[in-house]
Amino acid sequence: PYDTSWITYTRCHDDIGLGYEDYMIKQAGFEPYEHRKFLKDYYSGHHPKSSAIGALFSSNPKTGDARISGSLASLCGLEKAIEANSFHNDWLRIARKILMMQAHSFFLGGVPMLFYGDELGYTNDYSYLKEPGKSYDNRWMHRPVIDWDKTEDIDKEGTIEHRIFLATQKLIALRKKLTVVAD
């Protein structure tokens, strides 16, 4: 409606839906079922070339539908790189993915929202598995417990947190300069 604005975000507290209209997927040159299957396999880490660590949520075996859970950093490959001790070699590739995803929501117009942890590179938090009231719902993996020590690392040059925080700040500063995307 006139005089309103949208909230844009890369991640939120909920899962990521793949609710694209079939005709849109076809217009992009893809077969809808196979395209969704690729996205599910890639972001759940089941595709052989995937660097993502996520999980399927609300999977329906009859239709093949599912949604994706996971933190932005883990879906962009940071968690896997840390586990493989290849973070320093893979930093540029991972940073580009994270920042591309953030830039998409920052420059669509509307009011960009950062979900906590995305500005620091939080990876999936598996502590929810130890809590019976949460363990059945994998969306808790991207609803992390705030790690205040990790938050302080934004001031330590060279840390993951510092690098991602500075890059996010640069995106915000650039957005402020571009009145075309501001509401």
Backbone as JSON Lines, residues from 0, in Angstrom:
{"i":0,"aa":"P","n":[0.82,-1.21,0.0],"ca":[0.0,0.0,0.0],"c":[0.86,1.26,0.0]}
{"i":1,"aa":"Y","n":[0.3,2.32,-0.55],"ca":[0.99,3.59,-0.62],"c":[1.37,4.04,0.79]}
{"i":2,"aa":"D","n":[2.53,4.65,0.91],"ca":[3.03,5.18,2.18],"c":[3.44,4.11,3.18]}
{"i":3,"aa":"T","n":[3.71,2.91,2.7],"ca":[4.21,1.86,3.59],"c":[5.55,1.38,3.05]}
{"i":4,"aa":"S","n":[6.17,0.49,3.77],"ca":[7.44,-0.04,3.35],"c":[7.53,-1.51,3.72]}
{"i":5,"aa":"W","n":[8.4,-2.22,3.04],"ca":[8.64,-3.62,3.33],"c":[9.85,-3.76,4.24]}
{"i":6,"aa":"I","n":[9.88,-4.83,5.0],"ca":[11.09,-5.23,5.72],"c":[11.78,-6.25,4.82]}
{"i":7,"aa":"T","n":[13.05,-6.05,4.56],"ca":[13.8,-6.99,3.74],"c":[14.86,-7.66,4.62]}
{"i":8,"aa":"Y","n":[15.07,-8.93,4.39],"ca":[16.06,-9.64,5.2],"c":[16.59,-10.85,4.45]}
{"i":9,"aa":"T","n":[17.79,-11.24,4.84],"ca":[18.4,-12.44,4.3],"c":[17.98,-13.63,5.15]}
{"i":10,"aa":"R","n":[18.01,-13.45,6.44],"ca":[17.61,-14.5,7.39],"c":[16.67,-13.9,8.4]}
{"i":11,"aa":"C","n":[15.85,-14.76,8.98],"ca":[15.01,-14.34,10.09],"c":[14.98,-15.5,11.08]}
{"i":12,"aa":"H","n":[14.07,-15.45,12.0],"ca":[13.99,-16.51,13.02],"c":[13.4,-17.8,12.45]}
{"i":13,"aa":"D","n":[12.82,-17.75,11.28],"ca":[12.1,-18.88,10.74],"c":[12.9,-19.59,9.66]}
{"i":14,"aa":"D","n":[12.29,-20.59,9.05],"ca":[12.94,-21.34,7.98],"c":[12.83,-20.58,6.67]}
{"i":15,"aa":"I","n":[13.56,-21.05,5.67],"ca":[13.54,-20.43,4.35],"c":[12.65,-21.27,3.45]}
{"i":16,"aa":"G","n":[11.63,-20.64,2.91],"ca":[10.73,-21.35,2.01],"c":[11.2,-21.26,0.58]}
{"i":17,"aa":"L","n":[10.8,-22.22,-0.21],"ca":[11.15,-22.25,-1.63],"c":[9.88,-22.05,-2.44]}
{"i":18,"aa":"G","n":[9.08,-21.08,-2.05],"ca":[7.76,-20.86,-2.61],"c":[7.73,-20.1,-3.9]}
{"i":19,"aa":"Y","n":[8.7,-20.3,-4.77],"ca":[8.67,-19.65,-6.07],"c":[7.53,-20.25,-6.9]}
{"i":20,"aa":"E","n":[6.89,-19.43,-7.69],"ca":[5.87,-19.91,-8.6],"c":[6.55,-20.72,-9.72]}
{"i":21,"aa":"D","n":[5.92,-21.82,-10.11],"ca":[6.51,-22.65,-11.16],"c":[6.79,-21.87,-12.44]}
{"i":22,"aa":"Y","n":[5.88,-20.98,-12.82],"ca":[6.08,-20.24,-14.07],"c":[7.33,-19.35,-13.99]}
{"i":23,"aa":"M","n":[7.64,-18.85,-12.8],"ca":[8.84,-18.02,-12.65],"c":[10.1,-18.86,-12.81]}
{"i":24,"aa":"I","n":[10.08,-20.04,-12.24],"ca":[11.23,-20.95,-12.36],"c":[11.42,-21.34,-13.82]}
{"i":25,"aa":"K","n":[10.32,-21.62,-14.52],"ca":[10.4,-21.97,-15.95],"c":[10.93,-20.8,-16.75]}
{"i":26,"aa":"Q","n":[10.5,-19.57,-16.43],"ca":[10.99,-18.39,-17.15],"c":[12.49,-18.22,-16.97]}
{"i":27,"aa":"A","n":[13.02,-18.68,-15.83],"ca":[14.46,-18.59,-15.59],"c":[15.22,-19.74,-16.27]}
{"i":28,"aa":"G","n":[14.48,-20.64,-16.92],"ca":[15.12,-21.72,-17.67],"c":[15.33,-23.01,-16.9]}
{"i":29,"aa":"F","n":[14.61,-23.17,-15.8],"ca":[14.78,-24.37,-15.0],"c":[13.46,-25.14,-14.91]}
{"i":30,"aa":"E","n":[13.59,-26.43,-14.62],"ca":[12.42,-27.27,-14.37],"c":[12.11,-27.13,-12.88]}
{"i":31,"aa":"P","n":[10.89,-26.74,-12.51],"ca":[10.58,-26.41,-11.12],"c":[10.92,-27.5,-10.09]}
{"i":32,"aa":"Y","n":[10.52,-28.74,-10.32],"ca":[10.78,-29.79,-9.34],"c":[12.29,-29.98,-9.15]}
{"i":33,"aa":"E","n":[13.02,-30.07,-10.25],"ca":[14.48,-30.28,-10.17],"c":[15.19,-29.08,-9.55]}
{"i":34,"aa":"H","n":[14.7,-27.89,-9.83],"ca":[15.3,-26.69,-9.24],"c":[15.14,-26.69,-7.72]}
{"i":35,"aa":"R","n":[13.94,-26.99,-7.26],"ca":[13.72,-27.06,-5.8],"c":[14.54,-28.18,-5.18]}
{"i":36,"aa":"K","n":[14.64,-29.3,-5.87],"ca":[15.44,-30.43,-5.36],"c":[16.9,-30.0,-5.23]}
{"i":37,"aa":"F","n":[17.42,-29.31,-6.24],"ca":[18.8,-28.83,-6.17],"c":[18.97,-27.91,-4.96]}
{"i":38,"aa":"L","n":[18.08,-26.93,-4.77],"ca":[18.19,-25.99,-3.65],"c":[18.15,-26.72,-2.31]}
{"i":39,"aa":"K","n":[17.23,-27.68,-2.18],"ca":[17.15,-28.46,-0.94],"c":[18.43,-29.25,-0.71]}
{"i":40,"aa":"D","n":[18.92,-29.92,-1.75],"ca":[20.14,-30.72,-1.61],"c":[21.35,-29.84,-1.32]}
{"i":41,"aa":"Y","n":[21.44,-28.69,-2.0],"ca":[22.58,-27.82,-1.81],"c":[22.61,-27.25,-0.38]}
{"i":42,"aa":"Y","n":[21.51,-26.65,0.05],"ca":[21.51,-25.98,1.35],"c":[21.43,-26.93,2.54]}
{"i":43,"aa":"S","n":[21.03,-28.17,2.31],"ca":[21.08,-29.15,3.39],"c":[22.43,-29.87,3.42]}
{"i":44,"aa":"G","n":[23.29,-29.54,2.45],"ca":[24.63,-30.14,2.41],"c":[24.68,-31.5,1.75]}
{"i":45,"aa":"H","n":[23.6,-31.91,1.1],"ca":[23.57,-33.23,0.46],"c":[24.08,-33.23,-0.98]}
{"i":46,"aa":"H","n":[24.2,-32.09,-1.59],"ca":[24.74,-32.01,-2.95],"c":[26.26,-32.18,-2.85]}
{"i":47,"aa":"P","n":[26.85,-32.98,-3.74],"ca":[28.3,-33.24,-3.64],"c":[29.18,-31.99,-3.69]}
{"i":48,"aa":"K","n":[28.73,-30.92,-4.32],"ca":[29.55,-29.72,-4.42],"c":[29.11,-28.63,-3.43]}
{"i":49,"aa":"S","n":[28.28,-29.0,-2.48],"ca":[27.77,-28.02,-1.53],"c":[28.77,-27.74,-0.42]}
{"i":50,"aa":"S","n":[28.87,-26.46,-0.07],"ca":[29.66,-26.07,1.1],"c":[28.74,-25.68,2.25]}
{"i":51,"aa":"A","n":[27.44,-25.83,2.04],"ca":[26.45,-25.43,3.05],"c":[26.25,-26.51,4.1]}
{"i":52,"aa":"I","n":[25.9,-26.06,5.3],"ca":[25.45,-26.97,6.35],"c":[24.13,-26.41,6.87]}
{"i":53,"aa":"G","n":[23.06,-27.02,6.39],"ca":[21.72,-26.65,6.82],"c":[20.92,-27.91,7.04]}
{"i":54,"aa":"A","n":[19.63,-27.76,7.22],"ca":[18.78,-28.93,7.44],"c":[17.43,-28.67,6.79]}
{"i":55,"aa":"L","n":[16.8,-29.76,6.35],"ca":[15.45,-29.64,5.8],"c":[14.46,-29.52,6.94]}
{"i":56,"aa":"F","n":[13.49,-28.65,6.75],"ca":[12.44,-28.45,7.74],"c":[11.1,-28.67,7.06]}
{"i":57,"aa":"S","n":[10.19,-29.32,7.76],"ca":[8.83,-29.54,7.27],"c":[8.86,-30.24,5.91]}
{"i":58,"aa":"S","n":[9.65,-31.29,5.84],"ca":[9.81,-32.04,4.61],"c":[8.58,-32.89,4.34]}
{"i":59,"aa":"N","n":[8.1,-32.88,3.1],"ca":[6.94,-33.65,2.7],"c":[7.38,-34.65,1.63]}
{"i":60,"aa":"P","n":[7.53,-35.93,2.0],"ca":[8.03,-36.91,1.04],"c":[7.09,-37.14,-0.15]}
{"i":61,"aa":"K","n":[5.78,-36.9,0.02],"ca":[4.84,-37.1,-1.08],"c":[5.03,-36.07,-2.19]}
{"i":62,"aa":"T","n":[5.24,-34.81,-1.81],"ca":[5.34,-33.74,-2.81],"c":[6.79,-33.36,-3.11]}
{"i":63,"aa":"G","n":[7.7,-33.76,-2.22],"ca":[9.09,-33.35,-2.36],"c":[9.37,-31.97,-1.82]}
{"i":64,"aa":"D","n":[8.34,-31.32,-1.27],"ca":[8.52,-29.98,-0.7],"c":[9.27,-30.04,0.62]}
{"i":65,"aa":"A","n":[10.0,-29.0,0.9],"ca":[10.69,-28.83,2.18],"c":[11.13,-27.38,2.27]}
{"i":66,"aa":"R","n":[11.49,-27.01,3.45],"ca":[12.02,-25.68,3.71],"c":[13.43,-25.88,4.26]}
{"i":67,"aa":"I","n":[14.19,-24.79,4.4],"ca":[15.59,-24.88,4.81],"c":[15.8,-24.17,6.14]}
{"i":68,"aa":"S","n":[16.55,-24.82,7.03],"ca":[16.98,-24.2,8.28],"c":[18.5,-24.07,8.26]}
{"i":69,"aa":"G","n":[19.0,-23.04,8.93],"ca":[20.44,-22.85,9.04],"c":[20.78,-21.38,9.12]}
{"i":70,"aa":"S","n":[21.89,-21.07,9.76],"ca":[22.33,-19.68,9.86],"c":[22.88,-19.24,8.51]}
{"i":71,"aa":"L","n":[22.9,-17.94,8.29],"ca":[23.43,-17.41,7.03],"c":[24.86,-17.89,6.8]}
{"i":72,"aa":"A","n":[25.71,-17.77,7.8],"ca":[27.12,-18.14,7.64],"c":[27.27,-19.64,7.33]}
{"i":73,"aa":"S","n":[26.49,-20.47,7.99],"ca":[26.58,-21.92,7.73],"c":[26.05,-22.27,6.35]}
{"i":74,"aa":"L","n":[24.99,-21.6,5.92],"ca":[24.45,-21.86,4.58],"c":[25.4,-21.36,3.5]}
{"i":75,"aa":"C","n":[26.25,-20.4,3.84],"ca":[27.23,-19.87,2.87],"c":[28.59,-20.56,2.95]}
{"i":76,"aa":"G","n":[28.75,-21.56,3.81],"ca":[29.96,-22.37,3.83],"c":[30.94,-22.11,4.95]}
{"i":77,"aa":"L","n":[30.67,-21.15,5.83],"ca":[31.63,-20.83,6.88],"c":[31.82,-21.98,7.87]}
{"i":78,"aa":"E","n":[30.73,-22.59,8.3],"ca":[30.84,-23.68,9.28],"c":[31.66,-24.84,8.73]}
{"i":79,"aa":"K","n":[31.39,-25.2,7.49],"ca":[32.13,-26.3,6.87],"c":[33.62,-25.97,6.73]}
{"i":80,"aa":"A","n":[33.92,-24.73,6.38],"ca":[35.33,-24.31,6.25],"c":[36.04,-24.32,7.59]}
{"i":81,"aa":"I","n":[35.35,-23.9,8.65],"ca":[35.95,-23.93,9.99],"c":[36.22,-25.37,10.4]}
{"i":82,"aa":"E","n":[35.25,-26.26,10.16],"ca":[35.42,-27.67,10.51],"c":[36.58,-28.31,9.74]}
{"i":83,"aa":"A","n":[36.75,-27.91,8.48],"ca":[37.8,-28.47,7.64],"c":[39.13,-27.74,7.81]}
{"i":84,"aa":"N","n":[39.14,-26.74,8.7],"ca":[40.32,-25.92,8.93],"c":[40.82,-25.28,7.62]}
{"i":85,"aa":"S","n":[39.86,-24.91,6.76],"ca":[40.21,-24.28,5.49],"c":[39.68,-22.86,5.41]}
{"i":86,"aa":"F","n":[39.3,-22.31,6.55],"ca":[38.7,-20.97,6.58],"c":[39.57,-19.94,5.88]}
{"i":87,"aa":"H","n":[40.87,-19.93,6.19],"ca":[41.75,-18.9,5.62],"c":[41.86,-19.03,4.1]}
{"i":88,"aa":"N","n":[41.86,-20.26,3.6],"ca":[41.92,-20.47,2.15],"c":[40.6,-20.11,1.48]}
{"i":89,"aa":"D","n":[39.5,-20.34,2.16],"ca":[38.17,-20.16,1.58],"c":[37.52,-18.83,1.94]}
{"i":90,"aa":"W","n":[38.22,-17.99,2.69],"ca":[37.6,-16.77,3.21],"c":[36.95,-15.91,2.14]}
{"i":91,"aa":"L","n":[37.65,-15.63,1.07],"ca":[37.12,-14.72,0.06],"c":[35.84,-15.27,-0.56]}
{"i":92,"aa":"R","n":[35.81,-16.54,-0.89],"ca":[34.62,-17.17,-1.46],"c":[33.45,-17.1,-0.49]}
{"i":93,"aa":"I","n":[33.7,-17.41,0.76],"ca":[32.64,-17.41,1.77],"c":[32.16,-15.98,2.03]}
{"i":94,"aa":"A","n":[33.08,-15.07,2.19],"ca":[32.72,-13.67,2.46],"c":[31.88,-13.11,1.32]}
{"i":95,"aa":"R","n":[32.24,-13.42,0.1],"ca":[31.47,-12.94,-1.05],"c":[30.04,-13.46,-1.0]}
{"i":96,"aa":"K","n":[29.87,-14.73,-0.64],"ca":[28.52,-15.28,-0.55],"c":[27.71,-14.59,0.54]}
{"i":97,"aa":"I","n":[28.31,-14.47,1.71],"ca":[27.61,-13.83,2.84],"c":[27.24,-12.39,2.47]}
{"i":98,"aa":"L","n":[28.18,-11.66,1.93],"ca":[27.94,-10.25,1.61],"c":[26.99,-10.08,0.43]}
{"i":99,"aa":"M","n":[27.04,-10.99,-0.52],"ca":[26.09,-10.92,-1.62],"c":[24.66,-11.11,-1.09]}
{"i":100,"aa":"M","n":[24.5,-12.06,-0.19],"ca":[23.18,-12.3,0.39],"c":[22.72,-11.09,1.2]}
{"i":101,"aa":"Q","n":[23.61,-10.52,2.0],"ca":[23.26,-9.33,2.78],"c":[22.96,-8.15,1.85]}
{"i":102,"aa":"A","n":[23.78,-7.96,0.83],"ca":[23.58,-6.83,-0.09],"c":[22.24,-6.94,-0.79]}
{"i":103,"aa":"H","n":[21.83,-8.13,-1.11],"ca":[20.54,-8.32,-1.76],"c":[19.41,-7.71,-0.93]}
{"i":104,"aa":"S","n":[19.41,-8.0,0.36],"ca":[18.34,-7.44,1.2],"c":[18.56,-5.96,1.5]}
{"i":105,"aa":"F","n":[19.79,-5.51,1.53],"ca":[20.07,-4.1,1.82],"c":[19.66,-3.18,0.68]}
{"i":106,"aa":"F","n":[19.75,-3.68,-0.56],"ca":[19.56,-2.79,-1.71],"c":[18.28,-3.05,-2.49]}
{"i":107,"aa":"L","n":[17.36,-3.8,-1.91],"ca":[16.06,-3.99,-2.54],"c":[15.14,-2.79,-2.32]}
{"i":108,"aa":"G","n":[15.46,-1.99,-1.37],"ca":[14.54,-0.95,-0.93],"c":[13.88,-1.46,0.33]}
{"i":109,"aa":"G","n":[13.05,-0.66,0.94],"ca":[12.45,-1.1,2.19],"c":[13.41,-0.89,3.34]}
{"i":110,"aa":"V","n":[13.12,-1.57,4.43],"ca":[13.92,-1.43,5.65],"c":[14.66,-2.75,5.88]}
{"i":111,"aa":"P","n":[15.98,-2.76,5.69],"ca":[16.71,-4.02,5.89],"c":[16.8,-4.38,7.36]}
{"i":112,"aa":"M","n":[16.66,-5.67,7.61],"ca":[16.73,-6.18,8.98],"c":[17.85,-7.23,9.04]}
{"i":113,"aa":"L","n":[18.68,-7.11,10.05],"ca":[19.7,-8.13,10.29],"c":[19.22,-9.03,11.41]}
{"i":114,"aa":"F","n":[19.25,-10.32,11.18],"ca":[18.92,-11.25,12.25],"c":[20.17,-11.46,13.07]}
{"i":115,"aa":"Y","n":[20.04,-11.42,14.4],"ca":[21.23,-11.42,15.24],"c":[22.13,-12.61,14.95]}
{"i":116,"aa":"G","n":[23.38,-12.28,14.89],"ca":[24.41,-13.25,14.58],"c":[24.9,-13.16,13.14]}
{"i":117,"aa":"D","n":[24.04,-12.7,12.23],"ca":[24.46,-12.59,10.83],"c":[25.55,-11.55,10.65]}
{"i":118,"aa":"E","n":[25.53,-10.51,11.47],"ca":[26.54,-9.45,11.36],"c":[27.89,-9.89,11.91]}
{"i":119,"aa":"L","n":[27.94,-11.07,12.56],"ca":[29.18,-11.57,13.15],"c":[29.64,-12.89,12.55]}
{"i":120,"aa":"G","n":[28.82,-13.49,11.71],"ca":[29.17,-14.78,11.15],"c":[28.86,-15.94,12.07]}
{"i":121,"aa":"Y","n":[27.79,-15.84,12.85],"ca":[27.39,-16.96,13.7],"c":[27.1,-18.17,12.8]}
{"i":122,"aa":"T","n":[27.63,-19.3,13.19],"ca":[27.31,-20.56,12.52],"c":[26.17,-21.23,13.28]}
{"i":123,"aa":"N","n":[25.72,-22.36,12.77],"ca":[24.6,-23.06,13.41],"c":[24.91,-23.34,14.88]}
{"i":124,"aa":"D","n":[23.89,-23.21,15.69],"ca":[23.99,-23.47,17.12],"c":[23.2,-24.74,17.42]}
{"i":125,"aa":"Y","n":[23.9,-25.79,17.81],"ca":[23.26,-27.09,18.03],"c":[22.87,-27.33,19.48]}
{"i":126,"aa":"S","n":[22.99,-26.32,20.32],"ca":[22.63,-26.49,21.73],"c":[21.15,-26.82,21.91]}
{"i":127,"aa":"Y","n":[20.34,-26.48,20.92],"ca":[18.9,-26.77,21.02],"c":[18.63,-28.27,21.12]}
{"i":128,"aa":"L","n":[19.54,-29.09,20.61],"ca":[19.34,-30.54,20.63],"c":[19.32,-31.11,22.04]}
{"i":129,"aa":"K","n":[19.87,-30.37,23.01],"ca":[19.92,-30.83,24.4],"c":[18.66,-30.43,25.18]}
{"i":130,"aa":"E","n":[17.77,-29.68,24.54],"ca":[16.57,-29.2,25.22],"c":[15.33,-29.88,24.64]}
{"i":131,"aa":"P","n":[14.64,-30.71,25.45],"ca":[13.48,-31.44,24.94],"c":[12.4,-30.53,24.32]}
{"i":132,"aa":"G","n":[12.25,-29.33,24.82],"ca":[11.24,-28.41,24.29],"c":[11.62,-27.79,22.96]}
{"i":133,"aa":"K","n":[12.85,-28.0,22.52],"ca":[13.32,-27.41,21.27],"c":[13.87,-28.45,20.3]}
{"i":134,"aa":"S","n":[14.32,-29.59,20.8],"ca":[15.09,-30.54,19.99],"c":[14.34,-31.07,18.77]}
{"i":135,"aa":"Y","n":[13.04,-31.02,18.77],"ca":[12.25,-31.52,17.65],"c":[12.19,-30.52,16.48]}
{"i":136,"aa":"D","n":[12.67,-29.3,16.69],"ca":[12.5,-28.22,15.71],"c":[13.87,-27.66,15.31]}
{"i":137,"aa":"N","n":[14.37,-28.06,14.12],"ca":[15.72,-27.66,13.73],"c":[15.86,-26.18,13.4]}
{"i":138,"aa":"R","n":[14.78,-25.42,13.42],"ca":[14.91,-23.97,13.2],"c":[15.67,-23.3,14.34]}
{"i":139,"aa":"W","n":[15.76,-24.0,15.49],"ca":[16.54,-23.44,16.61],"c":[18.02,-23.37,16.29]}
{"i":140,"aa":"M","n":[18.48,-24.09,15.25],"ca":[19.91,-24.03,14.92],"c":[20.31,-22.63,14.45]}
{"i":141,"aa":"H","n":[19.35,-21.87,13.91],"ca":[19.67,-20.51,13.49],"c":[19.0,-19.47,14.39]}
{"i":142,"aa":"R","n":[18.69,-19.89,15.58],"ca":[18.22,-18.98,16.64],"c":[19.22,-19.13,17.79]}
{"i":143,"aa":"P","n":[20.43,-18.66,17.57],"ca":[21.52,-18.98,18.51],"c":[21.39,-18.3,19.87]}
{"i":144,"aa":"V","n":[22.0,-18.96,20.83],"ca":[22.2,-18.33,22.12],"c":[23.31,-17.3,21.89]}
{"i":145,"aa":"I","n":[23.09,-16.08,22.33],"ca":[24.09,-15.04,22.1],"c":[25.36,-15.36,22.88]}
{"i":146,"aa":"D","n":[26.45,-15.37,22.16],"ca":[27.77,-15.63,22.73],"c":[28.46,-14.28,22.88]}
{"i":147,"aa":"W","n":[28.45,-13.74,24.09],"ca":[28.96,-12.39,24.32],"c":[30.47,-12.3,24.09]}
{"i":148,"aa":"D","n":[31.2,-13.41,24.31],"ca":[32.64,-13.41,24.02],"c":[32.87,-13.28,22.51]}
{"i":149,"aa":"K","n":[32.07,-13.99,21.74],"ca":[32.16,-13.9,20.28],"c":[31.83,-12.49,19.82]}
{"i":150,"aa":"T","n":[30.86,-11.87,20.45],"ca":[30.47,-10.51,20.1],"c":[31.64,-9.55,20.32]}
{"i":151,"aa":"E","n":[32.41,-9.76,21.36],"ca":[33.57,-8.89,21.63],"c":[34.66,-9.05,20.58]}
{"i":152,"aa":"D","n":[34.64,-10.16,19.83],"ca":[35.66,-10.39,18.8],"c":[35.52,-9.45,17.61]}
{"i":153,"aa":"I","n":[34.44,-8.67,17.53],"ca":[34.33,-7.72,16.42],"c":[35.44,-6.67,16.49]}
{"i":154,"aa":"D","n":[36.02,-6.48,17.66],"ca":[37.1,-5.5,17.82],"c":[38.49,-6.11,17.63]}
{"i":155,"aa":"K","n":[38.57,-7.43,17.44],"ca":[39.86,-8.1,17.26],"c":[40.15,-8.29,15.78]}
{"i":156,"aa":"E","n":[41.06,-7.48,15.28],"ca":[41.38,-7.49,13.86],"c":[41.76,-8.89,13.39]}
{"i":157,"aa":"G","n":[41.21,-9.25,12.23],"ca":[41.52,-10.54,11.63],"c":[40.56,-11.66,12.0]}
{"i":158,"aa":"T","n":[39.76,-11.47,13.05],"ca":[38.81,-12.53,13.41],"c":[37.67,-12.57,12.4]}
{"i":159,"aa":"I","n":[37.0,-13.7,12.34],"ca":[35.83,-13.83,11.47],"c":[34.82,-12.75,11.8]}
{"i":160,"aa":"E","n":[34.58,-12.59,13.08],"ca":[33.58,-11.61,13.54],"c":[33.94,-10.2,13.09]}
{"i":161,"aa":"H","n":[35.21,-9.84,13.23],"ca":[35.68,-8.52,12.83],"c":[35.49,-8.31,11.32]}
{"i":162,"aa":"R","n":[35.89,-9.29,10.55],"ca":[35.82,-9.17,9.09],"c":[34.37,-9.02,8.61]}
{"i":163,"aa":"I","n":[33.5,-9.87,9.11],"ca":[32.1,-9.83,8.66],"c":[31.41,-8.56,9.17]}
{"i":164,"aa":"F","n":[31.71,-8.18,10.4],"ca":[31.11,-6.96,10.96],"c":[31.52,-5.73,10.15]}
{"i":165,"aa":"L","n":[32.81,-5.6,9.83],"ca":[33.27,-4.46,9.05],"c":[32.63,-4.43,7.66]}
{"i":166,"aa":"A","n":[32.55,-5.58,7.04],"ca":[31.94,-5.64,5.7],"c":[30.46,-5.29,5.76]}
{"i":167,"aa":"T","n":[29.77,-5.73,6.8],"ca":[28.36,-5.39,6.98],"c":[28.21,-3.89,7.2]}
{"i":168,"aa":"Q","n":[29.1,-3.31,7.99],"ca":[29.07,-1.86,8.21],"c":[29.25,-1.1,6.88]}
{"i":169,"aa":"K","n":[30.13,-1.6,6.03],"ca":[30.36,-0.95,4.73],"c":[29.09,-1.0,3.88]}
{"i":170,"aa":"L","n":[28.41,-2.14,3.9],"ca":[27.15,-2.23,3.16],"c":[26.12,-1.23,3.69]}
{"i":171,"aa":"I","n":[26.05,-1.11,4.99],"ca":[25.11,-0.16,5.6],"c":[25.46,1.27,5.21]}
{"i":172,"aa":"A","n":[26.75,1.6,5.27],"ca":[27.19,2.95,4.9],"c":[26.87,3.25,3.44]}
{"i":173,"aa":"L","n":[27.09,2.28,2.56],"ca":[26.78,2.46,1.15],"c":[25.28,2.65,0.95]}
{"i":174,"aa":"R","n":[24.49,1.87,1.65],"ca":[23.04,2.0,1.52],"c":[22.57,3.39,1.95]}
{"i":175,"aa":"K","n":[23.15,3.91,3.0],"ca":[22.77,5.24,3.48],"c":[23.03,6.32,2.44]}
{"i":176,"aa":"K","n":[24.01,6.1,1.59],"ca":[24.36,7.08,0.55],"c":[23.43,7.02,-0.66]}
{"i":177,"aa":"L","n":[22.72,5.91,-0.83],"ca":[21.9,5.7,-2.01],"c":[20.43,5.94,-1.72]}
{"i":178,"aa":"T","n":[19.98,7.14,-2.0],"ca":[18.58,7.48,-1.68],"c":[17.59,6.64,-2.5]}
{"i":179,"aa":"V","n":[18.03,6.09,-3.62],"ca":[17.14,5.31,-4.46],"c":[16.64,4.05,-3.75]}
{"i":180,"aa":"V","n":[17.37,3.53,-2.79],"ca":[16.92,2.32,-2.07],"c":[16.35,2.63,-0.7]}
{"i":181,"aa":"A","n":[16.36,3.88,-0.31],"ca":[15.84,4.25,1.0],"c":[14.38,4.63,0.9]}
{"i":182,"aa":"D","n":[13.6,4.19,1.85],"ca":[12.17,4.56,1.9],"c":[11.98,5.66,2.92]}
